[in-house]
Short mmCIF file of C-alpha atoms and ligand atoms in Angstrom, two decimals:
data_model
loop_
_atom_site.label_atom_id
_atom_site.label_comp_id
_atom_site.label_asym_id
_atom_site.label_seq_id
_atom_site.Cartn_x
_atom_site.Cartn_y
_atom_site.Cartn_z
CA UNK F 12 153.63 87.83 121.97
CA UNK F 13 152.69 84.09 121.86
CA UNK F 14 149.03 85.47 120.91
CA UNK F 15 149.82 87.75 118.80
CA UNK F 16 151.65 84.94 116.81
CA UNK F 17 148.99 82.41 116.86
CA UNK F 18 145.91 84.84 115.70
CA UNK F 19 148.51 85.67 112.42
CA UNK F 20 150.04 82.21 112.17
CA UNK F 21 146.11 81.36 111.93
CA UNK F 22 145.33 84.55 109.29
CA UNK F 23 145.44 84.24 105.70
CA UNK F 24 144.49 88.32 105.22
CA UNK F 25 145.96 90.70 107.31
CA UNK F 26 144.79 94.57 107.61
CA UNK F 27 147.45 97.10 109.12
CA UNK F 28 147.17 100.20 110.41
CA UNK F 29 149.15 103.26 111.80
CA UNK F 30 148.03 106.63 113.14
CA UNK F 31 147.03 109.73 111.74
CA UNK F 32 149.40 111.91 110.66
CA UNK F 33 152.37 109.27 110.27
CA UNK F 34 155.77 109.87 111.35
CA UNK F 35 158.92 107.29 110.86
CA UNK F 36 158.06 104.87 113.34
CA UNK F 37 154.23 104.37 112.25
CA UNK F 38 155.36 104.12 108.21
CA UNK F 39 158.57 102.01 109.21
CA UNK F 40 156.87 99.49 111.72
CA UNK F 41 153.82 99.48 109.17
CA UNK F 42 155.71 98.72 106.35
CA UNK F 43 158.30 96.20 108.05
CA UNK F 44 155.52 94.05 109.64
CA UNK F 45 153.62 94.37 106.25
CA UNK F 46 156.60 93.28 104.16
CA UNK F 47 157.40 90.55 106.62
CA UNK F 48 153.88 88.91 106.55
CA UNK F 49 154.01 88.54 103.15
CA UNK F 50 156.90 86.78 102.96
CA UNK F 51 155.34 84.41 104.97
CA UNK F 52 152.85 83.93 102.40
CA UNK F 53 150.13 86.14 104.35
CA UNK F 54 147.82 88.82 102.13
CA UNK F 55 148.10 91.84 103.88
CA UNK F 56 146.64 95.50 103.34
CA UNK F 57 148.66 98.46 105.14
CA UNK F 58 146.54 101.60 105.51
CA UNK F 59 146.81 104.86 107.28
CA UNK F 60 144.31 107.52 106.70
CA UNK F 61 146.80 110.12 106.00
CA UNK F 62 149.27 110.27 103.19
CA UNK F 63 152.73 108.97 103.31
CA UNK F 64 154.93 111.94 104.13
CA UNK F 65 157.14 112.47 101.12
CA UNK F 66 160.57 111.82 102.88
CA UNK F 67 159.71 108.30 103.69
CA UNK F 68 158.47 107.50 99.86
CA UNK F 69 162.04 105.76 99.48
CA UNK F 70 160.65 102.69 101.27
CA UNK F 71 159.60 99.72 99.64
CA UNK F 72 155.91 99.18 99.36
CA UNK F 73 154.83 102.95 100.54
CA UNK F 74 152.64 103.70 97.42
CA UNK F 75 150.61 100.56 98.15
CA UNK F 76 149.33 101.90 101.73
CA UNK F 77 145.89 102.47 101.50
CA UNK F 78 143.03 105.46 103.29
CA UNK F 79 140.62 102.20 102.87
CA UNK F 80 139.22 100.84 106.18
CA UNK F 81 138.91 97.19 106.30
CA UNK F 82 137.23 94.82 104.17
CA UNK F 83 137.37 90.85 104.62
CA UNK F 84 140.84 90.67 106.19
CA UNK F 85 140.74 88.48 109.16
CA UNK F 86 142.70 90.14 111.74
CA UNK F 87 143.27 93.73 112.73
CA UNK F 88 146.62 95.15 113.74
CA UNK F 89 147.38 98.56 114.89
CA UNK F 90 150.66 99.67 114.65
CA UNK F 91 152.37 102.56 117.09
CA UNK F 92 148.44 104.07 117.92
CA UNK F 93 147.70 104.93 121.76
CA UNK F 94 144.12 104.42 121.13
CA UNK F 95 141.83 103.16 118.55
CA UNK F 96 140.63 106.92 117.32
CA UNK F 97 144.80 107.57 116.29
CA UNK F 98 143.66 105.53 113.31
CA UNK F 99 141.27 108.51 112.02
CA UNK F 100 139.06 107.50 109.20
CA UNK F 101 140.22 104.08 109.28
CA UNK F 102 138.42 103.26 112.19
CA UNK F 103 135.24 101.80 111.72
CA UNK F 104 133.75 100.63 115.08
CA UNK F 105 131.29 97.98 113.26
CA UNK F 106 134.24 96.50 111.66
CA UNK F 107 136.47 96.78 114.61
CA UNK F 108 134.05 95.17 116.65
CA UNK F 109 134.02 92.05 114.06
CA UNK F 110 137.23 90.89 114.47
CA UNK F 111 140.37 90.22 116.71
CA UNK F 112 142.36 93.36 117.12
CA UNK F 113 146.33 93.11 117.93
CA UNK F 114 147.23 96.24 119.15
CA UNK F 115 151.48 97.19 118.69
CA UNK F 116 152.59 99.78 120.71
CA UNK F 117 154.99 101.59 123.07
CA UNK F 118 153.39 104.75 124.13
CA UNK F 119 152.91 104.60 128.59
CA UNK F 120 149.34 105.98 127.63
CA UNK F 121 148.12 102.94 125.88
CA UNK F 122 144.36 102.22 126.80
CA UNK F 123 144.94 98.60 125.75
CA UNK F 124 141.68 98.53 123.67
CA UNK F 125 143.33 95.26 121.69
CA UNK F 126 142.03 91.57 121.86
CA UNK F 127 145.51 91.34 122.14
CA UNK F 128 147.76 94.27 123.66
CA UNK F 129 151.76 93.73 122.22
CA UNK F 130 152.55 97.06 124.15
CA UNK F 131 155.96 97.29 125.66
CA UNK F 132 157.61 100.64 127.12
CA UNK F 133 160.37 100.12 124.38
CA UNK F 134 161.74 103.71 122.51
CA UNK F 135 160.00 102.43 119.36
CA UNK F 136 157.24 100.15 118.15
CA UNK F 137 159.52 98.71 115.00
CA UNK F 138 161.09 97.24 118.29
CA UNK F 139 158.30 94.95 119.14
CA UNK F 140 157.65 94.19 114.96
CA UNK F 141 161.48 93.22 114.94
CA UNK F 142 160.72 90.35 118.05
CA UNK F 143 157.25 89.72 116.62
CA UNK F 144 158.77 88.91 113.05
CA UNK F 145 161.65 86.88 114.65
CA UNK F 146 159.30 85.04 116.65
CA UNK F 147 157.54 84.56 113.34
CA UNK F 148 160.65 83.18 111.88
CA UNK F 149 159.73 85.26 109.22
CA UNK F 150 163.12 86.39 106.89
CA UNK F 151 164.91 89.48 107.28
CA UNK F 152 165.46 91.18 103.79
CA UNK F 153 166.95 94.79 102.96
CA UNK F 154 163.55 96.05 102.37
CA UNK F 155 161.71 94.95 105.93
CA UNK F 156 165.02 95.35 107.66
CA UNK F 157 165.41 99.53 106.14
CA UNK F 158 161.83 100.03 107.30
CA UNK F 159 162.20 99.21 111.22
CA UNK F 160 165.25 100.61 111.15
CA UNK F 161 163.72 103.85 110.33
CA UNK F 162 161.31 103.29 112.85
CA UNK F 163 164.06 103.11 115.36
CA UNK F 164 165.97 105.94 113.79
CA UNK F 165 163.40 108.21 113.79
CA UNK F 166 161.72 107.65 117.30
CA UNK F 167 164.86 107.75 119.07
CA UNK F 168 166.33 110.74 117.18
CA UNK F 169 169.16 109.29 115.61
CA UNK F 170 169.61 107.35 119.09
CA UNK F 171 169.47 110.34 121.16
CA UNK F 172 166.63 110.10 123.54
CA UNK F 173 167.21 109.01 127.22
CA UNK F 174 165.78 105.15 126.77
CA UNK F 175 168.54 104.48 124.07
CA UNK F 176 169.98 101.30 125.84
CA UNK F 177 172.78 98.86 124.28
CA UNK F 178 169.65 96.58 123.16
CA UNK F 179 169.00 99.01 120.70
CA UNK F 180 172.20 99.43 119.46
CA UNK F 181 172.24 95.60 119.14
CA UNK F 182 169.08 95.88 117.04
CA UNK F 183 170.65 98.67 114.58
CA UNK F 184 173.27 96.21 113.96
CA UNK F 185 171.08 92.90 113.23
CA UNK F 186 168.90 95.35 110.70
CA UNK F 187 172.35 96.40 109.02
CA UNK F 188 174.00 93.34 108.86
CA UNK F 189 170.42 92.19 106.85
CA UNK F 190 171.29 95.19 104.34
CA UNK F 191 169.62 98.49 105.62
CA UNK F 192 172.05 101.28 105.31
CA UNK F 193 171.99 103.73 108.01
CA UNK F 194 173.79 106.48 106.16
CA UNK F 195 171.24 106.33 103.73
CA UNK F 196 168.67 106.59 106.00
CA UNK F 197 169.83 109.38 108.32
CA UNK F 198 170.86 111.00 105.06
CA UNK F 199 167.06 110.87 103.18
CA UNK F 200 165.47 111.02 106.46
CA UNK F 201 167.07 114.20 108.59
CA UNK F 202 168.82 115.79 105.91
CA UNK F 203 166.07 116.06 103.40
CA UNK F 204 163.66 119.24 104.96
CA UNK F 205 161.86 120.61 102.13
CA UNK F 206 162.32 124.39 101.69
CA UNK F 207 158.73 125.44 103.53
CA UNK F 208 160.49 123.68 106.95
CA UNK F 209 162.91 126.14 106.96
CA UNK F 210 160.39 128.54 106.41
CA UNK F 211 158.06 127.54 109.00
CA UNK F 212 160.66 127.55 111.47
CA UNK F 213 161.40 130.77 111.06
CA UNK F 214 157.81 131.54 111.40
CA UNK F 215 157.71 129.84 114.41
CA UNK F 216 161.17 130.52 116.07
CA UNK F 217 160.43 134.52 114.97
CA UNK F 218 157.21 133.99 117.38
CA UNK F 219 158.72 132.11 120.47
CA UNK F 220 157.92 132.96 124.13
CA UNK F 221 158.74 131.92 127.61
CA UNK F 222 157.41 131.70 131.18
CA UNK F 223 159.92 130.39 133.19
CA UNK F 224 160.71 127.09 132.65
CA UNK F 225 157.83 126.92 129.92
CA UNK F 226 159.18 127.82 126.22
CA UNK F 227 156.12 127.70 123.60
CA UNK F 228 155.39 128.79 119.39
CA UNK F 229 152.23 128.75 117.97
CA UNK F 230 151.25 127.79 114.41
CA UNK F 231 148.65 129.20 112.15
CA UNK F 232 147.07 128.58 109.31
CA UNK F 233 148.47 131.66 108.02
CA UNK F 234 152.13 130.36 108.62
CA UNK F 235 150.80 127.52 107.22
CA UNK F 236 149.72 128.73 104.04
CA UNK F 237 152.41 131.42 103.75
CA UNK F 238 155.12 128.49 103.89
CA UNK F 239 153.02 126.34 101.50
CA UNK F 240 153.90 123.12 104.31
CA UNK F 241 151.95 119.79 104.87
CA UNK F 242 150.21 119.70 107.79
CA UNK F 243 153.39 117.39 109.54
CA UNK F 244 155.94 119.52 108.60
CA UNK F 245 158.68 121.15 111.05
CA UNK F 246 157.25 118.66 113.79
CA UNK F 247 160.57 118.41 115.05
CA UNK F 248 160.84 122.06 116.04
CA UNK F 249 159.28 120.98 119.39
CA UNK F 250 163.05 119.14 120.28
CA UNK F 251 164.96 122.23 118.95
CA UNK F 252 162.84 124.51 121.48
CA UNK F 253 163.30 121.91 124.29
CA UNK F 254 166.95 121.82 123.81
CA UNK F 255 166.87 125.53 125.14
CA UNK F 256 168.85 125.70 128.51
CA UNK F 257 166.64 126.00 131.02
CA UNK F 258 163.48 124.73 129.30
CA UNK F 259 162.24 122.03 131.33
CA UNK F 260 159.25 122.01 128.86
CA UNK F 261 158.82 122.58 125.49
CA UNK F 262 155.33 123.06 123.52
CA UNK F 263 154.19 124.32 119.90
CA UNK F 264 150.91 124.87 119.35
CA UNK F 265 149.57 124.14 115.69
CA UNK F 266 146.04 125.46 114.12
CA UNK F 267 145.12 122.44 111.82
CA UNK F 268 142.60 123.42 108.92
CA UNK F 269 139.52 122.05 110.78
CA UNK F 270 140.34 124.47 113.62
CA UNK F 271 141.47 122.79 116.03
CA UNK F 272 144.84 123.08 118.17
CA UNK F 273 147.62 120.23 117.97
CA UNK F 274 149.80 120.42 121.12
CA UNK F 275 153.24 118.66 120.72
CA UNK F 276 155.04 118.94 123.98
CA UNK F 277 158.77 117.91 124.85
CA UNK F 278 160.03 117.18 128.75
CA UNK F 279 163.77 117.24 129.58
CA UNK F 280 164.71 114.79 131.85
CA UNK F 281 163.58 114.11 135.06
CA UNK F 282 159.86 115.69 133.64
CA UNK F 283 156.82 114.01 132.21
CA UNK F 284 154.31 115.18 130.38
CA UNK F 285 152.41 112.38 129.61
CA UNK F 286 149.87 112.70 132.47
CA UNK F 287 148.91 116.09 131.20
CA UNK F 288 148.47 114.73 127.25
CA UNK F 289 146.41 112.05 128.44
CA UNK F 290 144.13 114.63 130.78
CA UNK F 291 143.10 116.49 127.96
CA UNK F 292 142.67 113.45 125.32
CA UNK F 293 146.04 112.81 124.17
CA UNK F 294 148.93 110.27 124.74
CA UNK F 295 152.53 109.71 124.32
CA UNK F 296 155.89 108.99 126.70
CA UNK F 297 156.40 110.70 129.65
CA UNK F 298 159.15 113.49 127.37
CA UNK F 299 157.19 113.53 124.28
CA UNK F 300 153.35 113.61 124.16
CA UNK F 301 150.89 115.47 122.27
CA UNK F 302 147.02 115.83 122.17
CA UNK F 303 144.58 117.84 119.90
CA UNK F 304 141.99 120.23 121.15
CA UNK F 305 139.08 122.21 119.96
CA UNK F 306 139.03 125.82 120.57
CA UNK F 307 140.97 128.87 119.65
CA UNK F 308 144.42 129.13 120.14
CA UNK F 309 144.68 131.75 123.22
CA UNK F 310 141.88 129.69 124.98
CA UNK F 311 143.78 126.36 124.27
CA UNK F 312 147.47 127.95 125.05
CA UNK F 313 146.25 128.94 128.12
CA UNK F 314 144.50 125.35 129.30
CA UNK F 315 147.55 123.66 128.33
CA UNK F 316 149.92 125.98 130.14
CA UNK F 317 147.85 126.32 133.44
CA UNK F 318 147.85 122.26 133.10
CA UNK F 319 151.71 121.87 132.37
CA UNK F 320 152.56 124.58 135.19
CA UNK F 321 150.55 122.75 137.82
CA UNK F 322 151.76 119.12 136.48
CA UNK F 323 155.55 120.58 137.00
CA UNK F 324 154.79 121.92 140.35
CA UNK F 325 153.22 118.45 141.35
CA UNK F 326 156.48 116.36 139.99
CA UNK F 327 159.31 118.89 141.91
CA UNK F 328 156.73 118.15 144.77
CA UNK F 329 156.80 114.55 144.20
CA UNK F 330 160.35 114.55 144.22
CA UNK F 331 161.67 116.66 146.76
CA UNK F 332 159.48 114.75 149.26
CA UNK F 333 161.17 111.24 147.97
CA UNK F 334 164.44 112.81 148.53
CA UNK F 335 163.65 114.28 151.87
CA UNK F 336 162.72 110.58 152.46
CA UNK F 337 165.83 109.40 151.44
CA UNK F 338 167.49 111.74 152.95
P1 AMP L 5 154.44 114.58 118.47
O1 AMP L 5 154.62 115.72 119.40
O2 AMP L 5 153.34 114.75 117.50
O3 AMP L 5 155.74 114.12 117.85
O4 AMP L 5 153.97 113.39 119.39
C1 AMP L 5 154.69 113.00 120.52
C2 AMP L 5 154.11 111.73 121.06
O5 AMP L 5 152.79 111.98 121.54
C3 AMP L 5 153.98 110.66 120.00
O6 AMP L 5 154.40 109.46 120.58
C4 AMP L 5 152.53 110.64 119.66
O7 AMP L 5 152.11 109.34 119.38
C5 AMP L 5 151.85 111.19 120.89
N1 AMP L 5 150.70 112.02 120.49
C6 AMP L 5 150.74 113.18 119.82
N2 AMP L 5 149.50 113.66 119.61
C7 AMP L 5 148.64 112.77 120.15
C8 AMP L 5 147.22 112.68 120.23
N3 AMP L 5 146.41 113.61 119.74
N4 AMP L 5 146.70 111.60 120.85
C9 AMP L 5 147.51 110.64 121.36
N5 AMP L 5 148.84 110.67 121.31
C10 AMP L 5 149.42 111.71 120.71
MN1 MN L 6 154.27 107.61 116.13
MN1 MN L 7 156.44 105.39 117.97
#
């Protein structure tokens, strides 16, 4: 943290970056540390090399993040991105190379490829912003404050997932008392699905299947098209299937247009499925990690359930031996 502070405090220009394919946390955390440089006087670009998905374009400053990879800015941050290649086009490695990297994150599959790694196991990156901007003394205002409190709305589901602790809570409350509204944000955030969600899901829910404690949908770019969605749409589909009584694991499978397969996988508790993201090139927390894989979708479906079967089998191992041990 202390680094982290010094390499900005020392920055005039600041360049800020989220992953591919943004979700709440990566546009929130972008935006809130973006809005809270500058009002401590810093320049600072915010860039993500896909667009802003159109539910979050209610936050301040979202039409002026950029697809541009850096220019003269003097410090890299990456904001809520496992590894460097979550930034997509952004990443330049002759660039990267050129200057000091701070690297924001909370996913357990970090590869720490920072000059300096801010990566905490906290439920959401706008977490470590919120400490990092404090630290910065920088002010609080409705706009920064509505931004990381989507970030923490959105990664915890509305404060539903299993790492929801009163610290948390605590930080909900400091973000409202600066102005955010969380009605407003749980009301143009989760209740806001454009009409080709609902159509995808039915798609997708029409085409489930199960193998014992496995539940899985597949995606294509028929669906796809058929729906008319954005390539991030109905992303939270993979919860719905995972709240399925006994599913221990939960998986869709999505063609993207260049072919390859997007895997977004959901454990219930007690499960990770982390270890098997990272394996084949992904990341994520040990219930919710994803990777993306070339081939065709029976060929992937197959890897990835042969890999999550054997990774299950390993943790029920794993844990009936600790309890025979404790036992
Ligand atoms: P998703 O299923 O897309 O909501 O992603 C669940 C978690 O896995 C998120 O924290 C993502 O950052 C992570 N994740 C998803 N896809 C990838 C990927 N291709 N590489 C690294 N991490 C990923
Ligand atoms: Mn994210
Ligand atoms: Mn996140």
């Amino acid at each position: 943290m202390n680094s982290a502070k010094r390499y900005l405090q020392a920055a005039q220009m600041v360049y800020i970056a989220c992953h591919i394919i943004p979700d709440g946390d990566a546009i929130g955390s972008l935006l809130g540390l973006g809005l809270g440089l500058r009002r401590l006087g810093k320049s600072c670009t915010m860039a993500c090399a896909d667009p802003v998905p159109a539910k979050f374009n209610f936050l301040t400053g979202w039409q002026e993040i950029t697809a541009q990879p850096p220019k003269n800015e003097e410090v890299i941050v990456t904001i809520d991105s496992s590894d460097i290649e979550r930034l997509g086009s952004l990443y330049d490695e002759h660039i990267f190379r050129s200057r000091p990297i701070i690297n924001i994150d909370h996913h357990v599959t970090n590869t720490r490829f920072g000059t300096v790694n801010l990566v905490q196991l906290l439920p959401s990156t706008a977490e470590i912003v919120y400490a990092l901007l404090r630290r910065l003394q920088a002010p609080l205002d409705k706009d920064i404050a509505t931004a990381l409190l989507v970030g923490l709305v959105t990664d915890t589901q509305c404060f539903r997932t299993s790492n929801v602790t009163a610290k948390q809570l605590r930080m909900a409350i400091a973000l409202m008392k600066a102005g955010a509204s969380l009605t407003d944000i749980t009301e143009l955030v989760f209740n806001r699905e454009p009409i080709s969600t609902i159509c995808l899901w039915g798609q997708a829910l029409a085409h489930v299947q199960r193998r014992g404690r496995v539940m899985w949908t597949e995606i294509d770019q028929h669906m796809m098209r058929k729906c008319g969605a954005a390539p991030n749409e109905g992303n939270s589909l993979v919860s719905f299937l995972a709240s399925t009584m006994g599913v221990d694991v939960a998986i869709v499978f999505r063609e993207k247009d260049d072919g390859r397969i997007e895997v977004s996988m959901r454990a219930g508790h007690g499960w990770d499925v982390s270890e098997v993201a990272l394996k084949l090139g992904g990341g994520g927390h040990p219930r919710a990690a994803g990777c993306t894989i070339a081939g065709k979708m029976a060929k992937v479906r197959e890897l990835v359930l042969g890999e999550i079967e054997a990774a299950l089998q390993k943790q029920a191992m794993a844990r009936e031996e600790q309890n025979a041990e404790g036992g």
